[in-house]
mmCIF file of C-alpha atoms in Angstrom:
data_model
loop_
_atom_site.group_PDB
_atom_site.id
_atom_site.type_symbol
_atom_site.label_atom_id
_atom_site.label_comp_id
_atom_site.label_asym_id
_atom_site.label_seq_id
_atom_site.Cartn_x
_atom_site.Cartn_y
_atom_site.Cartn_z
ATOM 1 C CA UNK A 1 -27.240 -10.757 10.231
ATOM 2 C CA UNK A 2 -29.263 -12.263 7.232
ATOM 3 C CA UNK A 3 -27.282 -11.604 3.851
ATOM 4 C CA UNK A 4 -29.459 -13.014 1.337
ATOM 5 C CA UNK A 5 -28.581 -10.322 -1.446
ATOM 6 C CA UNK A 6 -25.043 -9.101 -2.063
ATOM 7 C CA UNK A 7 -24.028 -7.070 -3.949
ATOM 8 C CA UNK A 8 -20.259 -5.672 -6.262
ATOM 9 C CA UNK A 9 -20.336 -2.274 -6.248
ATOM 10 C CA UNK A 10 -19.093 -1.218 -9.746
ATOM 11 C CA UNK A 11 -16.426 0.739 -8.572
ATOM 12 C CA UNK A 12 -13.993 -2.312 -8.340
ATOM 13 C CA UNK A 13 -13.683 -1.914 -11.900
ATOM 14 C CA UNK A 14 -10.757 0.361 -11.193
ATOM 15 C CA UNK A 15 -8.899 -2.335 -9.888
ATOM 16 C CA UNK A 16 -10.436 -5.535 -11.575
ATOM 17 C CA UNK A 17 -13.243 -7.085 -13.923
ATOM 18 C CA UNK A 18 -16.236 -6.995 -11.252
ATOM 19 C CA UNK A 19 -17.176 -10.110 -13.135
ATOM 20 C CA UNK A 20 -14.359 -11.652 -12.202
ATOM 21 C CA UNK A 21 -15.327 -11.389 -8.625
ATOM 22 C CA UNK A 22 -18.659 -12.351 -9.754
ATOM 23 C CA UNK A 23 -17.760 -15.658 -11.048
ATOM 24 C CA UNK A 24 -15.303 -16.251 -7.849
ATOM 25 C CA UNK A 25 -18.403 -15.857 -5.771
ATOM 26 C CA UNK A 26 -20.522 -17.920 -7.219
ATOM 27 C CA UNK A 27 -20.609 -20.878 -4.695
ATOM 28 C CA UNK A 28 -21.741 -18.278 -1.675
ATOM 29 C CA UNK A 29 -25.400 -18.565 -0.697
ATOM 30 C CA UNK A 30 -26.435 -15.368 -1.471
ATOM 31 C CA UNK A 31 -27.434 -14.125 -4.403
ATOM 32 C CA UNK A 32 -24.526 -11.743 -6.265
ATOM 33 C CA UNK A 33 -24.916 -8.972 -8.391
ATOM 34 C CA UNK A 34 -22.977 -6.422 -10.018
ATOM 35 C CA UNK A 35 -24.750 -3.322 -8.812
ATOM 36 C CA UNK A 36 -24.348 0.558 -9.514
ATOM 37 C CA UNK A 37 -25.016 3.639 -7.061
ATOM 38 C CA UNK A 38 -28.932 3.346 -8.354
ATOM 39 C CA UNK A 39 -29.221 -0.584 -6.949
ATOM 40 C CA UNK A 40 -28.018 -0.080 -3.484
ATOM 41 C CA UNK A 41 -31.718 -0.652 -2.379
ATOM 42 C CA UNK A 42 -32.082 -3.957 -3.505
ATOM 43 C CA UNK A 43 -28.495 -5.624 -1.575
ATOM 44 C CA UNK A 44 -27.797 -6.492 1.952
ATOM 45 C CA UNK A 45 -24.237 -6.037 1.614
ATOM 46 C CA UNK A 46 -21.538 -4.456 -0.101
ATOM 47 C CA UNK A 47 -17.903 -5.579 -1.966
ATOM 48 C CA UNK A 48 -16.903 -1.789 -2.998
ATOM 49 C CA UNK A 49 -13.587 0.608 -3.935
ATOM 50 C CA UNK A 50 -15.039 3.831 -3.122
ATOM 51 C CA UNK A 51 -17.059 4.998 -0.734
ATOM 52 C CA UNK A 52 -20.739 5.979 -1.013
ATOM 53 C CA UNK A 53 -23.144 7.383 1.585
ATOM 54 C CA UNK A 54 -25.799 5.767 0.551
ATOM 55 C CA UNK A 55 -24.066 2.626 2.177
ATOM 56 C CA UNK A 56 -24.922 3.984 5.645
ATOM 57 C CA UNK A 57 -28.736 3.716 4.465
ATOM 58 C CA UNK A 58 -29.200 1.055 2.714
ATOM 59 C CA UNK A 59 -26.639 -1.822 3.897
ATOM 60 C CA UNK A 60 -25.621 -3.950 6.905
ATOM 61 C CA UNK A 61 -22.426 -4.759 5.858
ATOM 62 C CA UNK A 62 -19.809 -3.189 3.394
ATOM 63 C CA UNK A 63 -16.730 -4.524 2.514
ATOM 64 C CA UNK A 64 -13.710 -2.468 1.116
ATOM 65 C CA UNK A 65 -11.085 -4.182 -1.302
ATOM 66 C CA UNK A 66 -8.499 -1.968 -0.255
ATOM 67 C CA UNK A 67 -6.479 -2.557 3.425
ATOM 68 C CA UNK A 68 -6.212 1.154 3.922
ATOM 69 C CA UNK A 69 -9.790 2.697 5.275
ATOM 70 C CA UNK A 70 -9.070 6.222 6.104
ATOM 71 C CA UNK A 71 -11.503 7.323 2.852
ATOM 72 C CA UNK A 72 -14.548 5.706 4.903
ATOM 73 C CA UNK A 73 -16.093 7.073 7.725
ATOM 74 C CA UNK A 74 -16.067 5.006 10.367
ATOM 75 C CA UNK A 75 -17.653 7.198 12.891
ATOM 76 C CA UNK A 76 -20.892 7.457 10.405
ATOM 77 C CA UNK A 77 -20.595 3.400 9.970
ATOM 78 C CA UNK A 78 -20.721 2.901 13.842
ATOM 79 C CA UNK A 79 -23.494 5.484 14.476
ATOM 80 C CA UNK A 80 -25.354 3.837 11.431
ATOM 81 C CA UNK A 81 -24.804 0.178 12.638
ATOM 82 C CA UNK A 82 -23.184 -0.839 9.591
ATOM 83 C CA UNK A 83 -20.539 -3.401 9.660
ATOM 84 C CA UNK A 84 -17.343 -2.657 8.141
ATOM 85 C CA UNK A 85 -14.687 -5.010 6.921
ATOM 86 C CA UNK A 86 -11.490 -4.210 5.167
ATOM 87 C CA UNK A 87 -9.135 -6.470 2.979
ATOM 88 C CA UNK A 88 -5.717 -6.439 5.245
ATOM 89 C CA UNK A 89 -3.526 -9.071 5.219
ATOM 90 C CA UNK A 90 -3.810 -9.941 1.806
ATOM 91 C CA UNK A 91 -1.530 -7.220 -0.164
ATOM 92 C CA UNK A 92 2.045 -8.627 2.039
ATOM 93 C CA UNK A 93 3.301 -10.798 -0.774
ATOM 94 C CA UNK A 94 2.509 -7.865 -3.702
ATOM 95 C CA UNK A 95 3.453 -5.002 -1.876
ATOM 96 C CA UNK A 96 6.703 -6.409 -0.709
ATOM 97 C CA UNK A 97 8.122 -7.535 -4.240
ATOM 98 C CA UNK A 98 7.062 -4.389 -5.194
ATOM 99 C CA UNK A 99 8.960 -2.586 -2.490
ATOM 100 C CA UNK A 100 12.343 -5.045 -3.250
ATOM 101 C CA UNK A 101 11.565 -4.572 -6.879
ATOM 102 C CA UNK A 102 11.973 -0.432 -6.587
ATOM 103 C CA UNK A 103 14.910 -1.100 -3.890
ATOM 104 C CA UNK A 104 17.030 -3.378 -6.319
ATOM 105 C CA UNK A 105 16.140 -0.856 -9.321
ATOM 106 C CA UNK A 106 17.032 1.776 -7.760
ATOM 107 C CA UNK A 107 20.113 0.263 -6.813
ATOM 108 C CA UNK A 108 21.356 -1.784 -9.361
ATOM 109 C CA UNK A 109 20.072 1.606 -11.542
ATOM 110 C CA UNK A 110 17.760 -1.398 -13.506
ATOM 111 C CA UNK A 111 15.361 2.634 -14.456
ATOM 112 C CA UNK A 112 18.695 4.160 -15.997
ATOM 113 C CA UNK A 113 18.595 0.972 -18.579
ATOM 114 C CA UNK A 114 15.789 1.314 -19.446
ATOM 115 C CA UNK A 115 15.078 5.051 -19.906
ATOM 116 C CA UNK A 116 18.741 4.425 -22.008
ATOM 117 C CA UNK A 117 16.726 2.014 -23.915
ATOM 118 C CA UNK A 118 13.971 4.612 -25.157
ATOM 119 C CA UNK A 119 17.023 6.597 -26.519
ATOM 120 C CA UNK A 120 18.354 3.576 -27.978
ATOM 121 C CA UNK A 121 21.757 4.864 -25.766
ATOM 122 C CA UNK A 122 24.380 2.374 -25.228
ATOM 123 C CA UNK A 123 25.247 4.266 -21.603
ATOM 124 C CA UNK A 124 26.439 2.489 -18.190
ATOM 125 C CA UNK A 125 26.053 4.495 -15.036
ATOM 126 C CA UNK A 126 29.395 5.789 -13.593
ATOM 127 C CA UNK A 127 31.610 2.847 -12.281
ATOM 128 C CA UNK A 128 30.524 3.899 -8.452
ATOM 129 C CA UNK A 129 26.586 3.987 -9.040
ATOM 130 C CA UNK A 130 25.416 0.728 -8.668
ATOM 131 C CA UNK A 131 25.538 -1.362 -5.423
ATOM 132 C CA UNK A 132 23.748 -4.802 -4.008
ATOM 133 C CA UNK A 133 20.944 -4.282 -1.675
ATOM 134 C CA UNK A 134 22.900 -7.118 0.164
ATOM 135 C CA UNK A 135 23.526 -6.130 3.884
ATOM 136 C CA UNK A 136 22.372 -2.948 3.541
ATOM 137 C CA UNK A 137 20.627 -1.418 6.505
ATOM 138 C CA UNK A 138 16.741 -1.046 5.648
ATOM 139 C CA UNK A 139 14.181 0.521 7.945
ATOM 140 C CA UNK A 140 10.320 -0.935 7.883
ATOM 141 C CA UNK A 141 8.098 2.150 9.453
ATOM 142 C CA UNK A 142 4.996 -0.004 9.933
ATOM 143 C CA UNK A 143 4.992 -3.639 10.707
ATOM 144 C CA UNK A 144 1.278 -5.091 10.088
ATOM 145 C CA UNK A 145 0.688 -7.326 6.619
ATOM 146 C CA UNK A 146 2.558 -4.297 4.476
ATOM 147 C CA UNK A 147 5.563 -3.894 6.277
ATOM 148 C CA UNK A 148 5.825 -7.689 7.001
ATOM 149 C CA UNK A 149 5.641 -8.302 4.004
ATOM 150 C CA UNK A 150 8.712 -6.085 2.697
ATOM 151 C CA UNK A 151 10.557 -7.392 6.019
ATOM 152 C CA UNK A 152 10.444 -11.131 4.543
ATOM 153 C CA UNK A 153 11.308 -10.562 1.628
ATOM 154 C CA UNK A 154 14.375 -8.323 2.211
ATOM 155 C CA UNK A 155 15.485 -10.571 4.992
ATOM 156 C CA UNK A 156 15.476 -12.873 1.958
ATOM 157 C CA UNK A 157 17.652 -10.727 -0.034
ATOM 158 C CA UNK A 158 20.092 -10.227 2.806
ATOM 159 C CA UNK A 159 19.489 -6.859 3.636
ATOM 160 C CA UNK A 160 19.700 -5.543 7.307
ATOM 161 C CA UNK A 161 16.188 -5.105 8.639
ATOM 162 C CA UNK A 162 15.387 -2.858 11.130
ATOM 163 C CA UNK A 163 11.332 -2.163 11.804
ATOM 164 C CA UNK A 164 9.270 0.749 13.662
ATOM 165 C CA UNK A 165 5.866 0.001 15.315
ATOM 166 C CA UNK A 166 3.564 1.843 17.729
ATOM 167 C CA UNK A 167 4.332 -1.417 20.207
ATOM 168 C CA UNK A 168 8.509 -2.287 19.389
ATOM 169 C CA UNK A 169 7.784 -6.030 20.080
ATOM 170 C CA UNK A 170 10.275 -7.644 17.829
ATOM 171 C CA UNK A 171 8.363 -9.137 14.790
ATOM 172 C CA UNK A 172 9.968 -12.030 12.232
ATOM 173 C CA UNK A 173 13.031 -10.754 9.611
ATOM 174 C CA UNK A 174 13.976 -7.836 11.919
ATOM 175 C CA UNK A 175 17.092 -7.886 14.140
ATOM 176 C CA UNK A 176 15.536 -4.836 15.781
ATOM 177 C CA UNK A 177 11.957 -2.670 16.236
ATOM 178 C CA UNK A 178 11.676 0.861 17.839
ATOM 179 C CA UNK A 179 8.771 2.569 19.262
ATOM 180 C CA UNK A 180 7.329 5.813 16.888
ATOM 181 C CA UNK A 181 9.496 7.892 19.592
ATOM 182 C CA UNK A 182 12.479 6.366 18.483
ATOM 183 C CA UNK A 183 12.304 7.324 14.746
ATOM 184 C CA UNK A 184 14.924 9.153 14.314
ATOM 185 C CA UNK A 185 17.202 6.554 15.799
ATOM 186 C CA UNK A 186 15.215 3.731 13.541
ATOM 187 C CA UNK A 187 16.147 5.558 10.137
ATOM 188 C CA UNK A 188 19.367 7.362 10.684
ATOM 189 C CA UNK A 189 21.711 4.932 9.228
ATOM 190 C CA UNK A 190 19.619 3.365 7.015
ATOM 191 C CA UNK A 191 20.466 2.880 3.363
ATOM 192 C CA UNK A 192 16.532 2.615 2.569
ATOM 193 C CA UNK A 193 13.382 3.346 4.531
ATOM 194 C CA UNK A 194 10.171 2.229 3.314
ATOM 195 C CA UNK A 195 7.224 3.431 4.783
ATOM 196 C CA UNK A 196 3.687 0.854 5.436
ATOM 197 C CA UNK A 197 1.792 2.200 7.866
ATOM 198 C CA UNK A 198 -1.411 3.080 8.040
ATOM 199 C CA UNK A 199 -2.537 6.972 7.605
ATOM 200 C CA UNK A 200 -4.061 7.879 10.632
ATOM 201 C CA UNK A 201 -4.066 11.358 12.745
ATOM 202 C CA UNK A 202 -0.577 10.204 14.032
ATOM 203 C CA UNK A 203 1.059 9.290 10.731
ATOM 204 C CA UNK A 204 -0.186 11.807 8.866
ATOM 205 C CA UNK A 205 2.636 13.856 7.824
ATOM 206 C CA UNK A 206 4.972 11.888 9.810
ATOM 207 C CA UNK A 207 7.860 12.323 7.285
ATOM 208 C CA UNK A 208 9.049 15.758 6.746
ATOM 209 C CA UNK A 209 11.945 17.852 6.857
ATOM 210 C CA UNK A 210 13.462 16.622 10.525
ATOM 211 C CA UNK A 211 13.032 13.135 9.389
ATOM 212 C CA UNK A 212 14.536 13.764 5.878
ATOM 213 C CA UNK A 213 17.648 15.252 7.521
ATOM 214 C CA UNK A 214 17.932 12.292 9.993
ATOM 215 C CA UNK A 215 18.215 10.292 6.981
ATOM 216 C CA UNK A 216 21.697 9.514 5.081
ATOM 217 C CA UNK A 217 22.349 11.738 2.139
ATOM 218 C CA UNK A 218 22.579 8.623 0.001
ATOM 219 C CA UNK A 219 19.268 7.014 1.290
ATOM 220 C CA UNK A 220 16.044 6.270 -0.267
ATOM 221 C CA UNK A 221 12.160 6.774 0.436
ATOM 222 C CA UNK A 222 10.081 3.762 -0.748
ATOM 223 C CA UNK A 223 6.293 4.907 0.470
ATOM 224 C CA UNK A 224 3.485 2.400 0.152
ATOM 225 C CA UNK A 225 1.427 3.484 3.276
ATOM 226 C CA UNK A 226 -0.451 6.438 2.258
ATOM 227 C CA UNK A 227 0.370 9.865 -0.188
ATOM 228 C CA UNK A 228 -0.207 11.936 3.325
ATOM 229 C CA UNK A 229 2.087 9.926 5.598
ATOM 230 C CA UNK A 230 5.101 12.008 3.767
ATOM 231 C CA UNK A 231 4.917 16.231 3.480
ATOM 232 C CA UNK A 232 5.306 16.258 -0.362
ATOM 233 C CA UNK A 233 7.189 19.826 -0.304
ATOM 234 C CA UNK A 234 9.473 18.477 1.815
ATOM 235 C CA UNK A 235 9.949 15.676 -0.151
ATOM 236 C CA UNK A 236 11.052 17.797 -2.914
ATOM 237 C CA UNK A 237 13.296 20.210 -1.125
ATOM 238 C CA UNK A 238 15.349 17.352 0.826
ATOM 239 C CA UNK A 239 15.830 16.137 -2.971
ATOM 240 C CA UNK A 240 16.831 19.175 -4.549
ATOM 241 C CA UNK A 241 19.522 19.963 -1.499
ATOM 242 C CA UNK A 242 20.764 16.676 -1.868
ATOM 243 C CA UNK A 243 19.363 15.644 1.557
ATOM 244 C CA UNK A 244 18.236 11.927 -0.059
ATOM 245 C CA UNK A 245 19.440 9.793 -3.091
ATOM 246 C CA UNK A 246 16.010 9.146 -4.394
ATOM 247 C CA UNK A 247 12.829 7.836 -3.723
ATOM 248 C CA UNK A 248 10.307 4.825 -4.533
ATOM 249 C CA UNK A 249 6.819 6.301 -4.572
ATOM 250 C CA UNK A 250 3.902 4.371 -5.309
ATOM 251 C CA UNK A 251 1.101 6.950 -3.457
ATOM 252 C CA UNK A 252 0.577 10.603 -3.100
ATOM 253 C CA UNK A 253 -1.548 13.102 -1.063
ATOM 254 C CA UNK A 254 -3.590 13.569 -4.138
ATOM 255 C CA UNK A 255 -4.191 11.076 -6.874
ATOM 256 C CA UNK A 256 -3.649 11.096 -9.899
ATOM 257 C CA UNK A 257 -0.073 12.911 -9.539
ATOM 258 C CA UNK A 258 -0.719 16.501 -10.796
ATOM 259 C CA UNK A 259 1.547 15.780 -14.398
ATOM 260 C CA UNK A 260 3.466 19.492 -12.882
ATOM 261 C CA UNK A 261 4.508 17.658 -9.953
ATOM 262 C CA UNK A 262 8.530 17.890 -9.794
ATOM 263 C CA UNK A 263 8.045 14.645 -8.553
ATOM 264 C CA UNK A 264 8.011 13.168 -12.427
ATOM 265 C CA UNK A 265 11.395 14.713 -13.050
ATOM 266 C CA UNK A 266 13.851 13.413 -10.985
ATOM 267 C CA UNK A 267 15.914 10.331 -12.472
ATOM 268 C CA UNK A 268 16.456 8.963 -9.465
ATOM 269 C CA UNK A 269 12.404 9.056 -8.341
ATOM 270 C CA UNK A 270 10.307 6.062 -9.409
ATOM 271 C CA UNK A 271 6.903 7.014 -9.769
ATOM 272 C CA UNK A 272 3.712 4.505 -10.110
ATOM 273 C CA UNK A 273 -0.116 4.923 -9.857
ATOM 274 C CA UNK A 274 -0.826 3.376 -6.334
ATOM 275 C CA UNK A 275 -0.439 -0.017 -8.469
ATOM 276 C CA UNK A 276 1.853 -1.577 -5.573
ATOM 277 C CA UNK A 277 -0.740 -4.278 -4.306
ATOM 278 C CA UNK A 278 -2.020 -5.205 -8.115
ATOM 279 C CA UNK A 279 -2.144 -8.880 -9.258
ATOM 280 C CA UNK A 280 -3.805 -11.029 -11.314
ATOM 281 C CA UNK A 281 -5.272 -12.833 -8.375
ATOM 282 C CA UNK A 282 -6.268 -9.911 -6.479
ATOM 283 C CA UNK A 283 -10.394 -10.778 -6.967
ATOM 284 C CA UNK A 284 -9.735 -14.397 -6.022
ATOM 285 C CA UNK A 285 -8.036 -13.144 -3.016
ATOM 286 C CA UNK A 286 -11.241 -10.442 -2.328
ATOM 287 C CA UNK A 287 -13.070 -13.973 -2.822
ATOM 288 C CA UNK A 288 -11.424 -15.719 -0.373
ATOM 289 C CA UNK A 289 -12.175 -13.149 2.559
ATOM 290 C CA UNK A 290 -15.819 -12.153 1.288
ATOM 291 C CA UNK A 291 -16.280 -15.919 1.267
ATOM 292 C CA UNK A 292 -15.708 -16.085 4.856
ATOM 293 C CA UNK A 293 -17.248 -13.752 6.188
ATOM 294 C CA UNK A 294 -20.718 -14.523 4.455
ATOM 295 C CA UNK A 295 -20.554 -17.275 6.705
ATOM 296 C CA UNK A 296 -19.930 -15.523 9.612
ATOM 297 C CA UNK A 297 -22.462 -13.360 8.711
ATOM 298 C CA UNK A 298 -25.045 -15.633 8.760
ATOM 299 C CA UNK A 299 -23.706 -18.110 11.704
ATOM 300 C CA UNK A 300 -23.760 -14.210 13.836
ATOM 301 C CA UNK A 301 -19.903 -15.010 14.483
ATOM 302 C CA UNK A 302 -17.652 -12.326 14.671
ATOM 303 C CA UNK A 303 -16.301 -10.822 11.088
ATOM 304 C CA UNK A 304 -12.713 -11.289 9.934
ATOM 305 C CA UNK A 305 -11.095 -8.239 9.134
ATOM 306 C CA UNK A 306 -13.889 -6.044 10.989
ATOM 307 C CA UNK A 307 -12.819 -2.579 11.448
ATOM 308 C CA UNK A 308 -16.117 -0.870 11.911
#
C-alpha cells in the first residue's frame, strides 16, 4: 500500500483539536490534511471518530481513534478491501484511574461532598457509609488493555482482584480468572464489578437481571465497555429494589443520556459522558500508532492494531 495523502477526518474534533494531531504528524511522509466528508477523494487514508461510507469508496486504509469498533462495519471493510485499524491498547492507564477514581468516590462518598458543597451543607454521611476500597473483592469482566488496566491499578490499591475472560488464563494483578460460563461465580461476592469488554453479539446485554441478583446487595456497577453490554431497565429496577448499592457509569445504549433517564437521579449513580479514556495526550498517543503504521504501510508489513 502507497499512502502518499492522509488525511484527519474532522470528526476527531469531538474528542480533540484535529490540529493537534496535525502538528503531531508532521514528521510522517505523507502529506496530512484536515479533511471534511466533501475531501475524502483526494486522501489515501483515514484518522476518523465516526464512521462514513464513503470510506469504503474512496480509502485503503482508515483508522479509528476509539478501541471499541462495533459502530464500523467490518463486513463492508473486508468486502471493500479496506484496511482497518483501531486504537486499543492505548486507553489502559486513563480508563483505569478513571475506574479507581469512581470506585474510591463512591466509597469514600468523595460525590456526597461535593454535591454538599453546591448547597454550601456542612453534612457527613452516616458514621457506617464510608469504607476503603482496601481488600475489597473486585471483579474485572474483560481483561484486554481496559480491564488490565483497572486490574493494575486496583492491585495497586490493595483491592482483591478477580478477572473474567472468554480464555480464564490467569493475567497479571488477578489472584483468579473465570471463563464467561462462570460469571455468576466471578461476581457473586464481589464488592465492585467493573465491566471492559468489548460489545460484541455475546456481550451484548450480558448484564441483566440474573446477573444483578448474583451480585451483593451492597455492590457496585462501574461500566466502561459499551452502553449495550448492561440491559438499562434492569439496571434501574435492581436499583430501585435495592438489588445494588450504586453504580459507576461512564457509557450508555444511547448517547447522549436522554436528560429523563432515572439514571441522573440516583445519589449513589455517577454519571459521565463516555469521557473515561480522555487526556490531554490522547492525539499524541493517536500519533504514536498512526506513526507506525504509515510505515508499515508503505514497507507492505503487517498493520498494528489491524482489525479489518
Amino acid at each position: 500500500m502507497d499512502v502518499t495523502h492522509l488525511g484527519i477526518h474532522d470528526s476527531v474534533s469531538i474528542v480533540f483539536p484535529p490540529e493537534r494531531l496535525l502538528d503531531a504528524l508532521e514528521s510522517v511522509d505523507p502529506d496530512v490534511s484536515i479533511v471534511s466528508d466533501d475531501d475524502l477523494d483526494s486522501v489515501d487514508a483515514v484518522v476518523t471518530f465516526l464512521h462514513r461510507d464513503a470510506f469504503l469508496d474512496s480509502v485503503q486504509w482508515v483508522h479509528s481513534i476509539q478501541a471499541g469498533y462495533d459502530r464500523f462495519p467490518l463486513d463492508d471493510f473486508e468486502d471493500a478491501g479496506v484496511v482497518f485499524t483501531n486504537s486499543s491498547g492505548i486507553h489502559g492507564a486513563s480508563v483505569g484511574e478513571y475506574a479507581i477514581g469512581q470506585m474510591l468516590a463512591l466509597a469514600r462518598r468523595l460525590h456526597t461532598f461535593r454535591d454538599a458543597q453546591h448547597e454550601r451543607s456542612w453534612d457527613r454521611p452516616d458514621w457506617d457509609e464510608p469504607f476503603t476500597v482496601f481488600d475489597e473483592p473486585l471483579t474485572v469482566v474483560g481483561l484486554g488493555a481496559l480491564g488490565q488496566g483497572i486490574a493494575r491499578r486496583a492491585d495497586g490499591v490493595g483491592m482483591r482482584v478477580t478477572g473474567v475472560r472468554r480464555t480464564p488464563v490467569k493475567t497479571p494483578h488477578t489472584r483468579e480468572v473465570y471463563g464467561p460460563q462462570d460469571l455468576h461465580d466471578a461476581i457473586e461476592n464481589a464488592r465492585f464489578v467493573a465491566l471492559a469488554c468489548p460489545l460484541t453479539d455475546e456481550t451484548e446485554g450480558l448484564f441483566g437481571s440474573e446477573e444483578f441478583a448474583a451480585m451483593r446487595d451492597d455492590a457496585y456497577l462501574v461500566n466502561v465497555a459499551r452502553g449495550e453490554v448492561v440491559q438499562e431497565g434492569a439496571l434501574v429496577d435492581a436499583l430501585d429494589d435495592g438489588e445494588l448499592a450504586g453504580a459507576a457509569l461512564d457509557v450508555f445504549a444511547d448517547e447522549p443520556l436522554d436528560p429523563e433517564s432515572p439514571l441522573w437521579d440516583y445519589e449513589d449513580v455517577l454519571v459521565s459522558p463516555h469521557a473515561a479514556a480522555a487526556e490531554r495526550d490522547y492525539y499524541e498517543h493517536i500519533a504514536d500508532l498512526v506513526r507506525q503504521n504509515v510505515l508499515h504501510a508503505n514497507a507492505d508489513e503487517e498493520f498494528v492494531n489491524r482489525v479489518a
